[in-house]
Amino acid sequence: MTDQLERLNRLPLRTNLRGLRPYGAPQLDVPILLNVNENTHGVPADVRAAIAEAVTEAAAGLNRYPDREFTELRGALAEYLGHGLDAMNIWAANGSNEVLQQILQAFGGPGRNALGFPPTYSMYPLLAAGTDTGYVAGVRGEGYSLTAESAARQVRELQPNIVFLCSPNNPTGTGLGLDVVEAVYEAGEASQAIIIVDEAYHEFAHEGTPSALTLLPGRERLIVSRTMSKAFALAGARIGYMAAAPEVTDALRLVRLPYHLSAITQATALAALRHREALMADVEDIKRQRDRIVTELTRMGLTPASSDSNYVFFGGLTDPHRVWQELLDAGVLVRDVGIPGHLRVTAGTEAETTAFLEALERILTAHRG
Ligand SMILES: Cc1ncc(COP(=O)(O)O)c(C=O)c1O
């Protein structure tokens, strides 16, 4: 055990937090950062100017608490999502991580369990631990697939209170069919499970990919979670949101801290939503770079998973950690997600993607030579 863990364990820490490690993707000073699925294209100039103006205006009122119900922002997010949603269906917080935490605070807790299907987003078990919710790891099939039949059977057997379905899934990048969501929702009837579909990367999905938002009518236990950290290039601003039945937003109001969404955050989100044209054009370029990575890695003899997100999960590496290190030495930081033979890379700008592909090809050629 490390000194740090030993010192931590001498504190009267809650039992279920003992031995846990905090979320810790490396934050290194490297020229090309392709490791945490950020939007690599930056905030477009017109969006930056609109945010600066909106924040200046909001600053004049910072002596007052912000609108606790952030009604204008909820309306703008509903308008962005469409599907007949209105402000009553929307809730937001400081990143979708906080939205997920609030869902666990309201619907999880001691004596309750959440089910996830690893490999999936690494924060689910940590958020469960932080809210004293049990976390059960479900199983996937060949190539990390998840069928409606298998997912529904596991929900029927395990009777969870909450189910996490990540689509497109992090780290694999692959989307789930809506048949899986429908089957899991029905199977969760017996335990009255809250079904969360985490669509953090939905905007990067291939044209025509349906969203679980289409399934919301009549399903009051279904929650679709989204974020402005990815397509909207606002990871630093911390704005996540969800759409669900109005009674779900009422439940989250019971656990949120008063005024949790600052006036600066609300102003930033509203400005970005009003000026989203350039952001959506960047999303299209990111999708092109993502598809280019899949094509090029296949040509190099690797096995990239099909991706509906802004990153690519690829296998076929004999020593992924060594490749990760050599890419880092070449100034490119990607993610070692700890899955044998695999790495994950975020789609960069055209120049960043070229640098990654060229460095990787050099490394693979040297290893094979
Ligand atoms: C699948 C998934 N969900 C949620 C998040 C959290 O995003 P944020 O808290 O920035 O909205 C991430 C971040 O990488 C993610 O990959």
mmCIF file of C-alpha atoms and ligand atoms in Angstrom:
data_model
loop_
_atom_site.group_PDB
_atom_site.id
_atom_site.type_symbol
_atom_site.label_atom_id
_atom_site.label_comp_id
_atom_site.label_asym_id
_atom_site.label_seq_id
_atom_site.Cartn_x
_atom_site.Cartn_y
_atom_site.Cartn_z
ATOM 1 C CA MET A 1 0.000 0.000 0.000
ATOM 2 C CA THR A 2 1.314 3.475 -0.813
ATOM 3 C CA ASP A 3 2.031 6.015 1.964
ATOM 4 C CA GLN A 4 -0.827 8.129 0.674
ATOM 5 C CA LEU A 5 -3.326 5.254 0.905
ATOM 6 C CA GLU A 6 -2.064 4.359 4.379
ATOM 7 C CA ARG A 7 -2.489 7.939 5.587
ATOM 8 C CA LEU A 8 -5.963 8.067 4.039
ATOM 9 C CA ASN A 9 -6.982 4.829 5.722
ATOM 10 C CA ARG A 10 -6.016 6.223 9.145
ATOM 11 C CA LEU A 11 -8.835 8.766 8.709
ATOM 12 C CA PRO A 12 -12.396 7.823 9.734
ATOM 13 C CA LEU A 13 -13.264 7.448 6.044
ATOM 14 C CA ARG A 14 -16.570 5.781 5.089
ATOM 15 C CA THR A 15 -15.947 2.055 4.697
ATOM 16 C CA ASN A 16 -17.005 1.941 1.051
ATOM 17 C CA LEU A 17 -14.461 4.648 0.127
ATOM 18 C CA ARG A 18 -11.505 2.785 1.631
ATOM 19 C CA GLY A 19 -8.955 1.667 -0.953
ATOM 20 C CA LEU A 20 -10.586 3.621 -3.792
ATOM 21 C CA ARG A 21 -8.559 5.803 -6.117
ATOM 22 C CA PRO A 22 -9.885 9.146 -7.403
ATOM 23 C CA TYR A 23 -10.633 9.661 -11.111
ATOM 24 C CA GLY A 24 -7.240 10.427 -12.531
ATOM 25 C CA ALA A 25 -6.701 10.669 -16.277
ATOM 26 C CA PRO A 26 -3.177 12.146 -16.522
ATOM 27 C CA GLN A 27 -3.079 15.951 -17.058
ATOM 28 C CA LEU A 28 0.328 16.330 -18.705
ATOM 29 C CA ASP A 29 1.943 19.245 -20.495
ATOM 30 C CA VAL A 30 2.121 17.735 -23.986
ATOM 31 C CA PRO A 31 1.691 19.473 -27.390
ATOM 32 C CA ILE A 32 -1.058 17.127 -28.657
ATOM 33 C CA LEU A 33 -3.718 16.138 -26.099
ATOM 34 C CA LEU A 34 -5.918 13.310 -27.372
ATOM 35 C CA ASN A 35 -6.627 11.491 -24.113
ATOM 36 C CA VAL A 36 -9.876 12.709 -22.508
ATOM 37 C CA ASN A 37 -12.198 13.112 -25.501
ATOM 38 C CA GLU A 38 -12.269 16.885 -25.341
ATOM 39 C CA ASN A 39 -13.318 18.906 -28.363
ATOM 40 C CA THR A 40 -9.925 19.508 -29.964
ATOM 41 C CA HIS A 41 -11.168 22.314 -32.213
ATOM 42 C CA GLY A 42 -11.373 24.979 -29.511
ATOM 43 C CA VAL A 43 -14.116 27.547 -29.008
ATOM 44 C CA PRO A 44 -14.867 29.377 -32.314
ATOM 45 C CA ALA A 45 -14.144 33.146 -32.288
ATOM 46 C CA ASP A 46 -17.812 34.240 -32.536
ATOM 47 C CA VAL A 47 -18.809 31.917 -29.680
ATOM 48 C CA ARG A 48 -15.920 33.234 -27.569
ATOM 49 C CA ALA A 49 -16.990 36.833 -28.200
ATOM 50 C CA ALA A 50 -20.646 36.047 -27.384
ATOM 51 C CA ILE A 51 -19.622 34.297 -24.144
ATOM 52 C CA ALA A 52 -17.371 37.202 -23.114
ATOM 53 C CA GLU A 53 -20.202 39.677 -23.689
ATOM 54 C CA ALA A 54 -22.770 37.539 -21.834
ATOM 55 C CA VAL A 55 -20.396 36.969 -18.906
ATOM 56 C CA THR A 56 -19.634 40.708 -18.632
ATOM 57 C CA GLU A 57 -23.365 41.369 -18.444
ATOM 58 C CA ALA A 58 -23.835 38.626 -15.834
ATOM 59 C CA ALA A 59 -20.924 40.020 -13.781
ATOM 60 C CA ALA A 60 -22.924 43.182 -13.089
ATOM 61 C CA GLY A 61 -25.441 41.066 -11.155
ATOM 62 C CA LEU A 62 -23.028 38.796 -9.274
ATOM 63 C CA ASN A 63 -23.976 40.378 -5.917
ATOM 64 C CA ARG A 64 -27.262 38.429 -6.263
ATOM 65 C CA TYR A 65 -27.742 34.658 -6.253
ATOM 66 C CA PRO A 66 -28.426 33.252 -9.725
ATOM 67 C CA ASP A 67 -31.832 32.056 -10.980
ATOM 68 C CA ARG A 68 -32.088 28.863 -8.918
ATOM 69 C CA GLU A 69 -34.354 27.269 -11.528
ATOM 70 C CA PHE A 70 -32.230 28.448 -14.512
ATOM 71 C CA THR A 71 -35.493 28.576 -16.455
ATOM 72 C CA GLU A 72 -34.140 30.424 -19.493
ATOM 73 C CA LEU A 73 -31.311 27.916 -19.896
ATOM 74 C CA ARG A 74 -33.671 24.952 -19.473
ATOM 75 C CA GLY A 75 -35.884 26.423 -22.195
ATOM 76 C CA ALA A 76 -32.901 26.931 -24.528
ATOM 77 C CA LEU A 77 -31.654 23.374 -23.942
ATOM 78 C CA ALA A 78 -35.162 21.996 -24.622
ATOM 79 C CA GLU A 79 -35.300 23.984 -27.867
ATOM 80 C CA TYR A 80 -31.866 22.607 -28.856
ATOM 81 C CA LEU A 81 -32.921 19.001 -28.163
ATOM 82 C CA GLY A 82 -36.311 19.257 -29.901
ATOM 83 C CA HIS A 83 -38.476 16.101 -29.672
ATOM 84 C CA GLY A 84 -41.333 18.166 -28.204
ATOM 85 C CA LEU A 85 -39.441 18.736 -24.940
ATOM 86 C CA ASP A 86 -39.875 21.891 -22.861
ATOM 87 C CA ALA A 87 -38.144 23.478 -19.855
ATOM 88 C CA MET A 88 -40.054 21.204 -17.439
ATOM 89 C CA ASN A 89 -38.299 18.161 -18.943
ATOM 90 C CA ILE A 90 -34.790 19.557 -18.574
ATOM 91 C CA TRP A 91 -32.334 19.696 -15.699
ATOM 92 C CA ALA A 92 -28.704 20.856 -15.726
ATOM 93 C CA ALA A 93 -25.686 20.891 -13.427
ATOM 94 C CA ASN A 94 -21.933 21.466 -13.396
ATOM 95 C CA GLY A 95 -21.078 18.826 -15.972
ATOM 96 C CA SER A 96 -23.074 15.678 -16.683
ATOM 97 C CA ASN A 97 -20.994 14.070 -13.927
ATOM 98 C CA GLU A 98 -22.891 16.245 -11.457
ATOM 99 C CA VAL A 99 -26.224 15.420 -13.112
ATOM 100 C CA LEU A 100 -25.384 11.698 -12.742
ATOM 101 C CA GLN A 101 -24.360 12.267 -9.122
ATOM 102 C CA GLN A 102 -27.681 13.988 -8.395
ATOM 103 C CA ILE A 103 -29.564 11.080 -10.006
ATOM 104 C CA LEU A 104 -27.697 8.663 -7.718
ATOM 105 C CA GLN A 105 -28.358 10.896 -4.700
ATOM 106 C CA ALA A 106 -32.077 10.897 -5.465
ATOM 107 C CA PHE A 107 -32.600 7.321 -6.654
ATOM 108 C CA GLY A 108 -29.604 5.380 -5.254
ATOM 109 C CA GLY A 109 -28.054 5.429 -1.793
ATOM 110 C CA PRO A 110 -27.514 2.855 0.966
ATOM 111 C CA GLY A 111 -29.143 -0.495 0.278
ATOM 112 C CA ARG A 112 -29.648 0.305 -3.413
ATOM 113 C CA ASN A 113 -27.689 -0.840 -6.474
ATOM 114 C CA ALA A 114 -26.674 0.569 -9.828
ATOM 115 C CA LEU A 115 -25.844 -1.681 -12.774
ATOM 116 C CA GLY A 116 -23.298 -0.760 -15.456
ATOM 117 C CA PHE A 117 -21.791 -2.773 -18.317
ATOM 118 C CA PRO A 118 -17.979 -2.507 -18.316
ATOM 119 C CA PRO A 119 -15.905 -1.579 -20.112
ATOM 120 C CA THR A 120 -17.831 1.666 -19.771
ATOM 121 C CA TYR A 121 -17.401 5.174 -18.376
ATOM 122 C CA SER A 122 -15.070 4.859 -15.389
ATOM 123 C CA MET A 123 -16.953 7.427 -13.292
ATOM 124 C CA TYR A 124 -20.082 5.248 -12.842
ATOM 125 C CA PRO A 125 -18.610 3.102 -10.032
ATOM 126 C CA LEU A 126 -16.968 6.158 -8.429
ATOM 127 C CA LEU A 127 -20.234 8.114 -8.444
ATOM 128 C CA ALA A 128 -21.953 5.064 -6.959
ATOM 129 C CA ALA A 129 -19.339 4.805 -4.189
ATOM 130 C CA GLY A 130 -19.598 8.529 -3.453
ATOM 131 C CA THR A 131 -23.346 8.217 -2.902
ATOM 132 C CA ASP A 132 -23.108 4.900 -1.009
ATOM 133 C CA THR A 133 -24.878 3.101 -3.843
ATOM 134 C CA GLY A 134 -23.791 -0.454 -4.630
ATOM 135 C CA TYR A 135 -22.314 -0.961 -8.107
ATOM 136 C CA VAL A 136 -22.854 -4.187 -10.006
ATOM 137 C CA ALA A 137 -20.812 -4.928 -13.135
ATOM 138 C CA GLY A 138 -22.902 -6.548 -15.851
ATOM 139 C CA VAL A 139 -21.348 -8.531 -18.692
ATOM 140 C CA ARG A 140 -21.001 -7.823 -22.390
ATOM 141 C CA GLY A 141 -20.674 -10.295 -25.247
ATOM 142 C CA GLU A 142 -18.101 -10.786 -27.977
ATOM 143 C CA GLY A 143 -16.308 -7.554 -29.006
ATOM 144 C CA TYR A 144 -17.871 -5.728 -26.018
ATOM 145 C CA SER A 145 -21.323 -5.883 -27.633
ATOM 146 C CA LEU A 146 -24.522 -5.673 -25.609
ATOM 147 C CA THR A 147 -27.700 -7.170 -27.021
ATOM 148 C CA ALA A 148 -31.239 -6.330 -25.924
ATOM 149 C CA GLU A 149 -31.791 -9.899 -24.829
ATOM 150 C CA SER A 150 -28.636 -10.152 -22.705
ATOM 151 C CA ALA A 151 -29.021 -6.701 -21.102
ATOM 152 C CA ALA A 152 -32.704 -7.317 -20.255
ATOM 153 C CA ARG A 153 -31.929 -10.749 -18.784
ATOM 154 C CA GLN A 154 -29.249 -9.245 -16.525
ATOM 155 C CA VAL A 155 -31.648 -6.506 -15.372
ATOM 156 C CA ARG A 156 -34.340 -9.112 -14.601
ATOM 157 C CA GLU A 157 -31.842 -11.218 -12.625
ATOM 158 C CA LEU A 158 -30.094 -8.428 -10.734
ATOM 159 C CA GLN A 159 -33.122 -6.169 -10.071
ATOM 160 C CA PRO A 160 -31.039 -2.967 -9.932
ATOM 161 C CA ASN A 161 -32.451 0.408 -8.842
ATOM 162 C CA ILE A 162 -30.467 2.257 -11.512
ATOM 163 C CA VAL A 163 -29.047 1.132 -14.872
ATOM 164 C CA PHE A 164 -26.323 2.992 -16.769
ATOM 165 C CA LEU A 165 -26.447 2.562 -20.545
ATOM 166 C CA CYS A 166 -23.690 4.568 -22.235
ATOM 167 C CA SER A 167 -24.368 5.271 -25.919
ATOM 168 C CA PRO A 168 -22.023 5.768 -27.676
ATOM 169 C CA ASN A 169 -20.121 3.836 -25.055
ATOM 170 C CA ASN A 170 -16.906 5.165 -23.546
ATOM 171 C CA PRO A 171 -14.271 3.754 -24.147
ATOM 172 C CA THR A 172 -15.441 1.609 -27.085
ATOM 173 C CA GLY A 173 -17.145 4.415 -29.049
ATOM 174 C CA THR A 174 -19.976 2.192 -30.267
ATOM 175 C CA GLY A 175 -23.650 3.131 -29.993
ATOM 176 C CA LEU A 176 -26.432 0.969 -28.558
ATOM 177 C CA GLY A 177 -29.563 0.158 -30.541
ATOM 178 C CA LEU A 178 -32.756 1.663 -29.128
ATOM 179 C CA ASP A 179 -34.042 -1.924 -28.857
ATOM 180 C CA VAL A 180 -31.556 -2.370 -25.973
ATOM 181 C CA VAL A 181 -32.909 0.709 -24.174
ATOM 182 C CA GLU A 182 -36.531 -0.416 -24.696
ATOM 183 C CA ALA A 183 -35.805 -3.954 -23.476
ATOM 184 C CA VAL A 184 -33.884 -2.729 -20.421
ATOM 185 C CA TYR A 185 -36.662 -0.267 -19.568
ATOM 186 C CA GLU A 186 -39.261 -3.036 -19.694
ATOM 187 C CA ALA A 187 -37.063 -5.451 -17.728
ATOM 188 C CA GLY A 188 -36.565 -2.729 -15.076
ATOM 189 C CA GLU A 189 -40.310 -2.546 -14.425
ATOM 190 C CA ALA A 190 -40.128 -5.139 -11.626
ATOM 191 C CA SER A 191 -37.502 -3.223 -9.615
ATOM 192 C CA GLN A 192 -38.820 0.175 -10.794
ATOM 193 C CA ALA A 193 -35.311 0.866 -12.101
ATOM 194 C CA ILE A 194 -34.268 4.308 -13.290
ATOM 195 C CA ILE A 195 -32.668 3.834 -16.713
ATOM 196 C CA ILE A 196 -29.991 6.390 -17.609
ATOM 197 C CA VAL A 197 -28.894 6.611 -21.226
ATOM 198 C CA ASP A 198 -25.651 8.603 -21.201
ATOM 199 C CA GLU A 199 -25.508 10.302 -24.610
ATOM 200 C CA ALA A 200 -22.515 12.554 -23.842
ATOM 201 C CA TYR A 201 -21.215 12.034 -27.406
ATOM 202 C CA HIS A 202 -24.486 11.816 -29.340
ATOM 203 C CA GLU A 203 -23.755 14.767 -31.646
ATOM 204 C CA PHE A 204 -20.826 12.826 -33.132
ATOM 205 C CA ALA A 205 -22.976 9.828 -34.138
ATOM 206 C CA HIS A 206 -23.312 8.973 -37.830
ATOM 207 C CA GLU A 207 -26.137 10.713 -39.681
ATOM 208 C CA GLY A 208 -29.526 9.195 -38.883
ATOM 209 C CA THR A 209 -28.557 7.546 -35.566
ATOM 210 C CA PRO A 210 -31.670 7.867 -33.371
ATOM 211 C CA SER A 211 -31.425 9.243 -29.840
ATOM 212 C CA ALA A 212 -33.059 7.699 -26.775
ATOM 213 C CA LEU A 213 -34.879 11.055 -26.522
ATOM 214 C CA THR A 214 -37.381 9.526 -28.959
ATOM 215 C CA LEU A 215 -38.278 6.954 -26.278
ATOM 216 C CA LEU A 216 -39.067 9.451 -23.496
ATOM 217 C CA PRO A 217 -42.846 9.829 -24.011
ATOM 218 C CA GLY A 218 -44.650 7.503 -21.601
ATOM 219 C CA ARG A 219 -41.437 6.313 -19.907
ATOM 220 C CA GLU A 220 -41.147 8.207 -16.618
ATOM 221 C CA ARG A 221 -38.187 6.098 -15.375
ATOM 222 C CA LEU A 222 -36.031 6.935 -18.418
ATOM 223 C CA ILE A 223 -33.377 9.688 -18.286
ATOM 224 C CA VAL A 224 -31.254 10.835 -21.233
ATOM 225 C CA SER A 225 -28.080 12.574 -20.130
ATOM 226 C CA ARG A 226 -26.122 14.997 -22.360
ATOM 227 C CA THR A 227 -23.262 17.468 -21.962
ATOM 228 C CA MET A 228 -21.899 20.707 -23.416
ATOM 229 C CA SER A 229 -18.352 19.451 -22.730
ATOM 230 C CA LYS A 230 -17.947 17.663 -26.058
ATOM 231 C CA ALA A 231 -19.844 18.944 -29.132
ATOM 232 C CA PHE A 232 -20.105 22.446 -27.615
ATOM 233 C CA ALA A 233 -16.367 22.548 -26.762
ATOM 234 C CA LEU A 234 -17.143 23.732 -23.217
ATOM 235 C CA ALA A 235 -15.464 21.096 -21.016
ATOM 236 C CA GLY A 236 -13.896 23.915 -19.007
ATOM 237 C CA ALA A 237 -17.242 25.604 -18.339
ATOM 238 C CA ARG A 238 -18.805 22.495 -16.696
ATOM 239 C CA ILE A 239 -22.339 22.260 -18.086
ATOM 240 C CA GLY A 240 -24.178 18.953 -18.347
ATOM 241 C CA TYR A 241 -27.905 18.345 -18.604
ATOM 242 C CA MET A 242 -30.571 15.704 -18.896
ATOM 243 C CA ALA A 243 -34.056 15.244 -20.336
ATOM 244 C CA ALA A 244 -36.737 13.220 -18.565
ATOM 245 C CA ALA A 245 -40.293 13.375 -17.269
ATOM 246 C CA PRO A 246 -40.971 16.554 -15.219
ATOM 247 C CA GLU A 247 -41.262 14.493 -12.010
ATOM 248 C CA VAL A 248 -37.618 13.413 -12.422
ATOM 249 C CA THR A 249 -36.489 17.050 -12.440
ATOM 250 C CA ASP A 250 -38.619 17.552 -9.305
ATOM 251 C CA ALA A 251 -36.745 14.667 -7.665
ATOM 252 C CA LEU A 252 -33.348 16.183 -8.532
ATOM 253 C CA ARG A 253 -34.444 19.495 -6.995
ATOM 254 C CA LEU A 254 -34.537 17.647 -3.648
ATOM 255 C CA VAL A 255 -30.811 16.904 -3.717
ATOM 256 C CA ARG A 256 -29.229 19.799 -5.651
ATOM 257 C CA LEU A 257 -27.412 22.460 -3.679
ATOM 258 C CA PRO A 258 -29.229 25.782 -3.751
ATOM 259 C CA TYR A 259 -28.057 27.955 -6.670
ATOM 260 C CA HIS A 260 -25.756 25.168 -7.904
ATOM 261 C CA LEU A 261 -25.547 26.609 -11.424
ATOM 262 C CA SER A 262 -23.719 29.949 -11.258
ATOM 263 C CA ALA A 263 -24.877 33.021 -13.200
ATOM 264 C CA ILE A 264 -21.580 32.827 -15.142
ATOM 265 C CA THR A 265 -22.274 29.217 -16.101
ATOM 266 C CA GLN A 266 -25.845 29.989 -17.171
ATOM 267 C CA ALA A 267 -24.738 32.979 -19.252
ATOM 268 C CA THR A 268 -21.965 30.929 -20.898
ATOM 269 C CA ALA A 269 -24.288 28.071 -21.819
ATOM 270 C CA LEU A 270 -26.954 30.403 -23.216
ATOM 271 C CA ALA A 271 -24.416 32.287 -25.359
ATOM 272 C CA ALA A 272 -23.003 29.038 -26.786
ATOM 273 C CA LEU A 273 -26.489 27.707 -27.556
ATOM 274 C CA ARG A 274 -27.359 30.930 -29.399
ATOM 275 C CA HIS A 275 -24.184 30.745 -31.512
ATOM 276 C CA ARG A 276 -23.974 27.038 -32.204
ATOM 277 C CA GLU A 277 -23.538 27.120 -35.996
ATOM 278 C CA ALA A 278 -19.724 27.256 -35.984
ATOM 279 C CA LEU A 279 -19.605 24.660 -33.187
ATOM 280 C CA MET A 280 -21.689 22.224 -35.220
ATOM 281 C CA ALA A 281 -19.424 22.787 -38.261
ATOM 282 C CA ASP A 282 -16.463 21.749 -36.069
ATOM 283 C CA VAL A 283 -18.384 18.624 -35.022
ATOM 284 C CA GLU A 284 -18.585 17.671 -38.714
ATOM 285 C CA ASP A 285 -14.813 18.105 -39.088
ATOM 286 C CA ILE A 286 -14.181 16.030 -35.955
ATOM 287 C CA LYS A 287 -16.357 13.255 -37.421
ATOM 288 C CA ARG A 288 -14.235 13.345 -40.596
ATOM 289 C CA GLN A 289 -11.029 13.024 -38.540
ATOM 290 C CA ARG A 290 -12.590 10.189 -36.506
ATOM 291 C CA ASP A 291 -13.505 8.274 -39.689
ATOM 292 C CA ARG A 292 -10.024 8.967 -41.070
ATOM 293 C CA ILE A 293 -8.467 7.428 -37.923
ATOM 294 C CA VAL A 294 -10.622 4.289 -38.322
ATOM 295 C CA THR A 295 -9.606 3.930 -42.001
ATOM 296 C CA GLU A 296 -5.906 4.561 -41.374
ATOM 297 C CA LEU A 297 -5.634 2.277 -38.340
ATOM 298 C CA THR A 298 -7.284 -0.515 -40.356
ATOM 299 C CA ARG A 299 -4.719 0.057 -43.114
ATOM 300 C CA MET A 300 -1.947 -0.256 -40.471
ATOM 301 C CA GLY A 301 -3.296 -3.720 -39.561
ATOM 302 C CA LEU A 302 -4.923 -2.638 -36.280
ATOM 303 C CA THR A 303 -8.536 -3.299 -35.276
ATOM 304 C CA PRO A 304 -10.416 -0.065 -34.540
ATOM 305 C CA ALA A 305 -13.982 -0.382 -33.239
ATOM 306 C CA SER A 306 -16.662 1.373 -35.265
ATOM 307 C CA SER A 307 -17.176 4.746 -33.618
ATOM 308 C CA ASP A 308 -20.156 7.079 -33.226
ATOM 309 C CA SER A 309 -18.183 9.362 -30.927
ATOM 310 C CA ASN A 310 -15.214 11.744 -31.130
ATOM 311 C CA TYR A 311 -12.692 9.025 -30.271
ATOM 312 C CA VAL A 312 -11.552 5.646 -31.533
ATOM 313 C CA PHE A 313 -10.886 2.536 -29.471
ATOM 314 C CA PHE A 314 -8.433 0.268 -31.212
ATOM 315 C CA GLY A 315 -6.908 -3.152 -30.647
ATOM 316 C CA GLY A 316 -4.233 -5.269 -32.270
ATOM 317 C CA LEU A 317 -1.346 -3.929 -30.136
ATOM 318 C CA THR A 318 1.061 -6.367 -28.523
ATOM 319 C CA ASP A 319 2.260 -3.908 -25.903
ATOM 320 C CA PRO A 320 -0.194 -0.992 -25.643
ATOM 321 C CA HIS A 321 1.571 0.607 -22.706
ATOM 322 C CA ARG A 322 4.835 0.789 -24.633
ATOM 323 C CA VAL A 323 3.035 2.298 -27.641
ATOM 324 C CA TRP A 324 1.320 4.805 -25.280
ATOM 325 C CA GLN A 325 4.730 5.800 -23.860
ATOM 326 C CA GLU A 326 6.349 6.119 -27.283
ATOM 327 C CA LEU A 327 3.461 8.265 -28.530
ATOM 328 C CA LEU A 328 3.923 10.433 -25.430
ATOM 329 C CA ASP A 329 7.651 10.709 -26.179
ATOM 330 C CA ALA A 330 6.589 11.931 -29.646
ATOM 331 C CA GLY A 331 4.392 14.590 -28.030
ATOM 332 C CA VAL A 332 1.013 12.843 -28.428
ATOM 333 C CA LEU A 333 -0.989 11.895 -25.327
ATOM 334 C CA VAL A 334 -3.614 9.172 -25.880
ATOM 335 C CA ARG A 335 -5.462 7.052 -23.297
ATOM 336 C CA ASP A 336 -4.403 3.666 -21.982
ATOM 337 C CA VAL A 337 -7.760 2.442 -20.691
ATOM 338 C CA GLY A 338 -6.181 -0.677 -19.171
ATOM 339 C CA ILE A 339 -7.759 -3.094 -21.663
ATOM 340 C CA PRO A 340 -5.252 -5.661 -22.983
ATOM 341 C CA GLY A 341 -4.083 -4.947 -26.537
ATOM 342 C CA HIS A 342 -6.015 -1.657 -26.795
ATOM 343 C CA LEU A 343 -5.656 2.134 -26.642
ATOM 344 C CA ARG A 344 -8.139 4.969 -27.155
ATOM 345 C CA VAL A 345 -7.473 8.165 -29.087
ATOM 346 C CA THR A 346 -9.558 11.333 -29.388
ATOM 347 C CA ALA A 347 -10.047 12.729 -32.898
ATOM 348 C CA GLY A 348 -7.922 15.860 -33.185
ATOM 349 C CA THR A 349 -7.759 18.699 -35.653
ATOM 350 C CA GLU A 350 -6.555 17.600 -39.080
ATOM 351 C CA ALA A 351 -2.948 18.489 -38.134
ATOM 352 C CA GLU A 352 -3.132 16.749 -34.741
ATOM 353 C CA THR A 353 -4.681 13.656 -36.291
ATOM 354 C CA THR A 354 -1.945 13.565 -38.938
ATOM 355 C CA ALA A 355 0.736 13.883 -36.222
ATOM 356 C CA PHE A 356 -0.846 11.019 -34.258
ATOM 357 C CA LEU A 357 -1.183 8.743 -37.304
ATOM 358 C CA GLU A 358 2.380 9.418 -38.481
ATOM 359 C CA ALA A 359 3.863 8.866 -35.009
ATOM 360 C CA LEU A 360 1.898 5.639 -34.552
ATOM 361 C CA GLU A 361 2.938 4.289 -37.947
ATOM 362 C CA ARG A 362 6.604 5.056 -37.164
ATOM 363 C CA ILE A 363 6.311 3.264 -33.813
ATOM 364 C CA LEU A 364 4.565 0.208 -35.279
ATOM 365 C CA THR A 365 7.111 -0.048 -38.113
ATOM 366 C CA ALA A 366 9.999 0.138 -35.618
ATOM 367 C CA HIS A 367 8.427 -2.583 -33.447
ATOM 368 C CA ARG A 368 7.824 -4.861 -36.416
ATOM 369 C CA GLY A 369 11.257 -4.186 -37.930
HETATM 370 C C1 LIG B 1 -19.652 8.827 -21.240
HETATM 371 C C2 LIG B 1 -19.399 10.076 -20.491
HETATM 372 N N1 LIG B 1 -20.370 10.580 -19.726
HETATM 373 C C3 LIG B 1 -20.193 11.710 -19.021
HETATM 374 C C4 LIG B 1 -18.996 12.381 -19.063
HETATM 375 C C5 LIG B 1 -18.839 13.596 -18.185
HETATM 376 O O1 LIG B 1 -18.757 14.748 -18.866
HETATM 377 P P1 LIG B 1 -18.994 16.165 -18.189
HETATM 378 O O2 LIG B 1 -19.061 15.992 -16.695
HETATM 379 O O3 LIG B 1 -17.835 16.976 -18.618
HETATM 380 O O4 LIG B 1 -20.302 16.642 -18.744
HETATM 381 C C6 LIG B 1 -17.948 11.909 -19.846
HETATM 382 C C7 LIG B 1 -16.658 12.622 -19.898
HETATM 383 O O5 LIG B 1 -15.703 12.259 -20.507
HETATM 384 C C8 LIG B 1 -18.149 10.714 -20.577
HETATM 385 O O6 LIG B 1 -17.175 10.182 -21.316
#
